[in-house]
């Protein structure tokens, strides 16, 4: 896999040649007019016409932007010419493009132009190689092959391409084009790459200008790494030759040349950064795993090129573990650098030995200054772990130099790279000390006097040039790194210094930082937030991070943020400070009203807060606690109607009603239960899940079953009767618009019978300790028992009516449903407390229905009947046990014996 040129610097600004990796045009932005030189390029360009027209030459006077646009245009012409099978024209376009590299009048702009030319060269090289592969193997990507497998016609075509290249008169276009066609040699000779690469590298010695020669070496190394990495000595020799040419670039002649062009020489040296990176990368990639390549590079730095340019890229490109291994030596080289020494000398005060920041930063006489060297060094130290005895030494030595940097942007560049070091390798004490020093520099910087940015700039990341970032960007990046790295976000945000630094950020930086902090707080491994000051800070960061959501935001992004806010809200736990906890929930609902899941979860959290309050007071709360619980119930009562999903509203009302019952607030509980029952009518018959539309029958059965279980313990109304809520629920179930083939109504009616039978018992199966249920309020009341029997009979009649409707459907599922519901109803009535002659007749009627439908069920499809036989058998066993128990009692009606007969028939 080849190494691509790409950049983290933009190159259009002469002031920003910081961290550059391998150039790629997609990372380069177009130049603005203020970055353009006032002079214009004089270019000699070939005018391309049809193949049969004689070539002409034209002198064009173009600005650099015109040159970039011309290069983009030529790239499109290259692709179109190849598609049109105009191979000669394609070659001419490539040659014309490489001639652009001969003009080094404006070195600041050379890297971007070089990137565009390389892109054209790569396109041309790929097209030629794929064309030859197609001729030889009928596929553009045949994998590995030997020249023996290639037919003579393809070899002849390959040879013709190489002969065309060798006939190019100019040296520079010939070298670049031949390097782009390096893979073509594999069609002609075995293992051709090493010999060819050495020849091409030797030819670069004939290029007079060191800048052009350096970029030629870099491109040859790039193409060489795509095909072979075995000959490490070749790449080392190339690197040594590059350093020799770099030293030549520092000659008095070149300095005079740059002076005539009004180019600062230290910035001119940075133009060599991409070449330096590519050459170092080729040495590293071609080395053996056992080789200590950093030791070799440090030796070259000492003997051949003791310059900050090499030291900077040595640290940047080398593996982090090897950099950390030689950390002491690298630190000593940084201190010994001419630019660093000059800066430290300028930073000293004449009185005493104390080091303080100077009023004006020292001028950097070399390519890269102290802040860039320390920045890249800190990044590598954060990627690997130094020895225990070196951890504090490295931090102290580096920060002695870093704290002397008076320019806040340069200082924050170092701090942004080093902030992860104390978090990963030291303790919170060292982290706080570092944050204290950062706060000291930021608070005294004029750039942070106003925290409002006129034009927000994206936060610094791996694809953004760090030198072009403003101090505000760097501070935001620094705090984001803290949030991303620190194992406990609760501990980090509890640092007052961290909160003070966050207050300096503008809206753009606060948004990114807030999102990162909330994501970190929401991690399951993070402890809960128990401090009110910390929770308030986090709440403010959440506001800055997510208040931008509007109707144009994609739903997936809204759902993601919704889930994140839910996790954040669940992390806040004030313990016994329940009023502060409720205030936090109120603020969350007020600020984030558009998030559905958040509103649902907040209601559940408030209901949990009610139960927490009851436990704290041991269910013997004061008037103040009662007032607080009423406030919580009001919060839920107001919030629930704003929830869009009907099923979610029902679930939340069930939870809130249960909380009201546990609190002993019967008035609030009655209101909530009545509201809960009325919500059934709003339940839709279907819902959309993904791309499918599914029925809500099962969900509605589950929800109404939960309501019934809650009504069992809810005390009756003092004026409207003990069964007011049950009657309302029966009415709602009967009036609901059930789908024609739905079995849910029959199941719900049978469960209503079970609920009514449960409240008729002398002692309910479960209670709520804070209230008296109907078994206490209406004990031994004949009127209560009579009304209950009438209500059960009413529900039974509704069940028979539903069964008659199911008979019309006449399907296997309908028969199964009727059988199970009938047996379930008989079982429920038989186990109920009110067993009269009428009840026994109802049980007999249910069993007759089950017997009839069971016979039809068996006849319809025996296999399906056997699949449901276990369910039916279970109900029959329960019925036989209940009949036997009832028969032993003296007050059991004689009709019970008839019931037993019907059970036996169904069972058989």
mmCIF file of C-alpha atoms in Angstrom, residues 229-418:
data_model
loop_
_atom_site.group_PDB
_atom_site.id
_atom_site.type_symbol
_atom_site.label_atom_id
_atom_site.label_comp_id
_atom_site.label_asym_id
_atom_site.label_seq_id
_atom_site.Cartn_x
_atom_site.Cartn_y
_atom_site.Cartn_z
ATOM 1 C CA UNK A 229 10.258 -1.418 0.752
ATOM 2 C CA UNK A 230 13.064 -3.957 0.901
ATOM 3 C CA UNK A 231 16.105 -1.837 0.081
ATOM 4 C CA UNK A 232 16.477 0.272 3.200
ATOM 5 C CA UNK A 233 20.004 1.392 2.297
ATOM 6 C CA UNK A 234 18.738 2.996 -0.909
ATOM 7 C CA UNK A 235 16.247 5.131 1.001
ATOM 8 C CA UNK A 236 18.877 6.020 3.598
ATOM 9 C CA UNK A 237 21.257 7.150 0.831
ATOM 10 C CA UNK A 238 18.441 9.209 -0.666
ATOM 11 C CA UNK A 239 17.861 10.802 2.725
ATOM 12 C CA UNK A 240 21.563 11.624 3.109
ATOM 13 C CA UNK A 241 21.647 13.192 -0.358
ATOM 14 C CA UNK A 242 18.544 15.185 0.510
ATOM 15 C CA UNK A 243 20.244 16.551 3.648
ATOM 16 C CA UNK A 244 23.266 17.511 1.549
ATOM 17 C CA UNK A 245 21.019 19.444 -0.840
ATOM 18 C CA UNK A 246 19.224 21.035 2.119
ATOM 19 C CA UNK A 247 22.536 22.327 3.401
ATOM 20 C CA UNK A 248 23.161 23.661 -0.097
ATOM 21 C CA UNK A 249 19.829 25.471 0.139
ATOM 22 C CA UNK A 250 21.217 27.359 3.161
ATOM 23 C CA UNK A 251 24.124 28.763 1.180
ATOM 24 C CA UNK A 252 24.705 32.488 0.868
ATOM 25 C CA UNK A 253 23.637 32.312 -2.766
ATOM 26 C CA UNK A 254 20.205 30.971 -1.819
ATOM 27 C CA UNK A 255 19.838 33.442 1.009
ATOM 28 C CA UNK A 256 20.563 36.268 -1.387
ATOM 29 C CA UNK A 257 18.052 34.821 -3.834
ATOM 30 C CA UNK A 258 15.343 34.701 -1.162
ATOM 31 C CA UNK A 259 16.201 38.205 -0.068
ATOM 32 C CA UNK A 260 15.725 39.447 -3.622
ATOM 33 C CA UNK A 261 12.320 37.731 -3.699
ATOM 34 C CA UNK A 262 11.444 39.301 -0.315
ATOM 35 C CA UNK A 263 11.045 35.862 1.238
ATOM 36 C CA UNK A 264 12.013 35.308 4.877
ATOM 37 C CA UNK A 265 14.646 32.607 4.806
ATOM 38 C CA UNK A 266 13.422 30.661 7.856
ATOM 39 C CA UNK A 267 10.004 30.363 6.217
ATOM 40 C CA UNK A 268 11.641 29.370 2.929
ATOM 41 C CA UNK A 269 13.199 26.376 4.703
ATOM 42 C CA UNK A 270 9.757 25.182 5.769
ATOM 43 C CA UNK A 271 8.818 24.687 2.132
ATOM 44 C CA UNK A 272 11.100 21.628 2.310
ATOM 45 C CA UNK A 273 8.883 20.086 4.997
ATOM 46 C CA UNK A 274 6.859 17.738 2.734
ATOM 47 C CA UNK A 275 10.063 16.429 1.160
ATOM 48 C CA UNK A 276 11.669 15.927 4.545
ATOM 49 C CA UNK A 277 8.633 14.034 5.771
ATOM 50 C CA UNK A 278 8.495 11.778 2.721
ATOM 51 C CA UNK A 279 12.191 10.952 2.888
ATOM 52 C CA UNK A 280 12.047 10.196 6.637
ATOM 53 C CA UNK A 281 8.896 8.107 6.140
ATOM 54 C CA UNK A 282 10.576 6.066 3.395
ATOM 55 C CA UNK A 283 13.545 5.370 5.689
ATOM 56 C CA UNK A 284 11.231 4.288 8.519
ATOM 57 C CA UNK A 285 8.940 2.134 6.353
ATOM 58 C CA UNK A 286 11.861 0.342 4.719
ATOM 59 C CA UNK A 287 13.707 -0.347 7.974
ATOM 60 C CA UNK A 288 13.649 -3.668 9.786
ATOM 61 C CA UNK A 289 11.585 -4.040 12.979
ATOM 62 C CA UNK A 290 14.800 -4.567 14.950
ATOM 63 C CA UNK A 291 16.350 -1.317 13.693
ATOM 64 C CA UNK A 292 16.381 1.667 16.033
ATOM 65 C CA UNK A 293 15.616 4.156 13.302
ATOM 66 C CA UNK A 294 15.368 7.150 15.681
ATOM 67 C CA UNK A 295 18.936 6.570 16.757
ATOM 68 C CA UNK A 296 20.013 6.690 13.099
ATOM 69 C CA UNK A 297 18.011 9.885 12.476
ATOM 70 C CA UNK A 298 19.442 11.551 15.571
ATOM 71 C CA UNK A 299 22.920 10.705 14.325
ATOM 72 C CA UNK A 300 22.127 12.301 10.961
ATOM 73 C CA UNK A 301 20.760 15.337 12.769
ATOM 74 C CA UNK A 302 23.960 15.722 14.739
ATOM 75 C CA UNK A 303 26.435 15.085 11.930
ATOM 76 C CA UNK A 304 24.732 16.230 8.732
ATOM 77 C CA UNK A 305 21.982 18.740 9.475
ATOM 78 C CA UNK A 306 21.686 20.138 13.021
ATOM 79 C CA UNK A 307 18.583 22.105 12.104
ATOM 80 C CA UNK A 308 15.153 22.383 13.705
ATOM 81 C CA UNK A 309 13.559 21.333 10.385
ATOM 82 C CA UNK A 310 15.040 17.839 10.632
ATOM 83 C CA UNK A 311 14.487 17.641 14.387
ATOM 84 C CA UNK A 312 10.831 18.615 14.001
ATOM 85 C CA UNK A 313 10.034 16.012 11.343
ATOM 86 C CA UNK A 314 12.217 13.396 13.018
ATOM 87 C CA UNK A 315 9.920 13.607 16.034
ATOM 88 C CA UNK A 316 6.741 13.937 13.993
ATOM 89 C CA UNK A 317 7.174 11.002 11.607
ATOM 90 C CA UNK A 318 8.963 8.524 13.901
ATOM 91 C CA UNK A 319 6.992 5.932 15.904
ATOM 92 C CA UNK A 320 5.928 7.210 19.320
ATOM 93 C CA UNK A 321 7.526 4.337 21.257
ATOM 94 C CA UNK A 322 10.941 5.055 19.721
ATOM 95 C CA UNK A 323 10.589 8.786 20.362
ATOM 96 C CA UNK A 324 9.778 8.090 24.013
ATOM 97 C CA UNK A 325 12.719 5.685 24.225
ATOM 98 C CA UNK A 326 15.076 8.506 23.183
ATOM 99 C CA UNK A 327 13.094 11.245 24.943
ATOM 100 C CA UNK A 328 16.044 12.510 27.006
ATOM 101 C CA UNK A 329 18.306 12.791 23.973
ATOM 102 C CA UNK A 330 15.595 14.505 21.912
ATOM 103 C CA UNK A 331 14.913 16.970 24.737
ATOM 104 C CA UNK A 332 18.601 17.836 24.928
ATOM 105 C CA UNK A 333 18.638 18.395 21.128
ATOM 106 C CA UNK A 334 15.654 20.732 21.455
ATOM 107 C CA UNK A 335 17.469 22.722 24.130
ATOM 108 C CA UNK A 336 20.611 22.858 21.995
ATOM 109 C CA UNK A 337 18.798 24.123 18.891
ATOM 110 C CA UNK A 338 19.995 27.565 17.837
ATOM 111 C CA UNK A 339 16.518 29.051 17.720
ATOM 112 C CA UNK A 340 15.546 27.639 21.104
ATOM 113 C CA UNK A 341 18.784 28.833 22.731
ATOM 114 C CA UNK A 342 18.276 32.313 21.331
ATOM 115 C CA UNK A 343 14.713 32.374 22.612
ATOM 116 C CA UNK A 344 15.652 31.212 26.127
ATOM 117 C CA UNK A 345 18.456 33.754 26.343
ATOM 118 C CA UNK A 346 16.078 36.526 25.327
ATOM 119 C CA UNK A 347 13.579 35.363 27.949
ATOM 120 C CA UNK A 348 15.934 35.824 30.884
ATOM 121 C CA UNK A 349 15.735 38.867 33.096
ATOM 122 C CA UNK A 350 18.965 40.701 33.803
ATOM 123 C CA UNK A 351 18.320 40.604 37.535
ATOM 124 C CA UNK A 352 18.703 37.213 39.176
ATOM 125 C CA UNK A 353 18.287 33.778 37.677
ATOM 126 C CA UNK A 354 14.490 33.698 37.513
ATOM 127 C CA UNK A 355 12.956 33.062 34.083
ATOM 128 C CA UNK A 356 9.945 35.118 33.104
ATOM 129 C CA UNK A 357 8.149 35.851 29.859
ATOM 130 C CA UNK A 358 9.648 38.737 27.878
ATOM 131 C CA UNK A 359 7.572 41.638 26.619
ATOM 132 C CA UNK A 360 8.327 40.666 23.008
ATOM 133 C CA UNK A 361 8.917 37.068 21.950
ATOM 134 C CA UNK A 362 12.352 36.233 20.641
ATOM 135 C CA UNK A 363 12.787 36.019 16.881
ATOM 136 C CA UNK A 364 13.188 32.471 15.525
ATOM 137 C CA UNK A 365 16.354 32.202 13.408
ATOM 138 C CA UNK A 366 15.611 28.640 12.216
ATOM 139 C CA UNK A 367 12.786 26.859 10.408
ATOM 140 C CA UNK A 368 10.796 25.758 13.439
ATOM 141 C CA UNK A 369 10.622 27.571 16.764
ATOM 142 C CA UNK A 370 10.422 26.337 20.323
ATOM 143 C CA UNK A 371 6.637 26.158 20.419
ATOM 144 C CA UNK A 372 6.446 23.903 17.352
ATOM 145 C CA UNK A 373 9.214 21.609 18.575
ATOM 146 C CA UNK A 374 7.658 21.250 22.037
ATOM 147 C CA UNK A 375 4.223 20.758 20.516
ATOM 148 C CA UNK A 376 5.190 17.825 18.311
ATOM 149 C CA UNK A 377 7.338 16.367 21.124
ATOM 150 C CA UNK A 378 4.386 16.528 23.523
ATOM 151 C CA UNK A 379 2.097 14.776 21.053
ATOM 152 C CA UNK A 380 4.480 11.817 20.835
ATOM 153 C CA UNK A 381 4.928 11.630 24.616
ATOM 154 C CA UNK A 382 1.144 11.403 24.994
ATOM 155 C CA UNK A 383 0.943 8.489 22.543
ATOM 156 C CA UNK A 384 3.336 6.250 24.488
ATOM 157 C CA UNK A 385 4.374 5.790 28.113
ATOM 158 C CA UNK A 386 7.788 6.980 29.360
ATOM 159 C CA UNK A 387 9.711 5.214 32.103
ATOM 160 C CA UNK A 388 8.440 5.922 35.604
ATOM 161 C CA UNK A 389 11.637 7.726 36.606
ATOM 162 C CA UNK A 390 11.334 10.039 33.569
ATOM 163 C CA UNK A 391 7.669 11.023 33.755
ATOM 164 C CA UNK A 392 8.044 13.986 36.095
ATOM 165 C CA UNK A 393 11.485 14.934 34.763
ATOM 166 C CA UNK A 394 10.219 15.319 31.198
ATOM 167 C CA UNK A 395 7.164 17.308 32.282
ATOM 168 C CA UNK A 396 9.204 19.685 34.453
ATOM 169 C CA UNK A 397 11.932 20.262 31.857
ATOM 170 C CA UNK A 398 9.494 20.873 29.049
ATOM 171 C CA UNK A 399 7.320 23.223 31.050
ATOM 172 C CA UNK A 400 10.265 25.288 32.214
ATOM 173 C CA UNK A 401 10.683 26.235 28.579
ATOM 174 C CA UNK A 402 6.984 26.375 27.665
ATOM 175 C CA UNK A 403 5.996 28.786 30.418
ATOM 176 C CA UNK A 404 8.459 31.378 29.025
ATOM 177 C CA UNK A 405 6.482 31.661 25.778
ATOM 178 C CA UNK A 406 4.664 34.990 26.001
ATOM 179 C CA UNK A 407 2.658 34.715 22.777
ATOM 180 C CA UNK A 408 -0.570 33.088 23.965
ATOM 181 C CA UNK A 409 -1.182 31.345 20.627
ATOM 182 C CA UNK A 410 2.265 29.735 20.641
ATOM 183 C CA UNK A 411 1.907 28.846 24.308
ATOM 184 C CA UNK A 412 -1.502 27.219 23.798
ATOM 185 C CA UNK A 413 -0.086 25.246 20.868
ATOM 186 C CA UNK A 414 2.311 23.580 23.328
ATOM 187 C CA UNK A 415 -0.305 23.259 26.067
ATOM 188 C CA UNK A 416 -2.797 21.670 23.658
ATOM 189 C CA UNK A 417 -0.281 18.939 22.840
ATOM 190 C CA UNK A 418 0.890 18.401 26.428
#
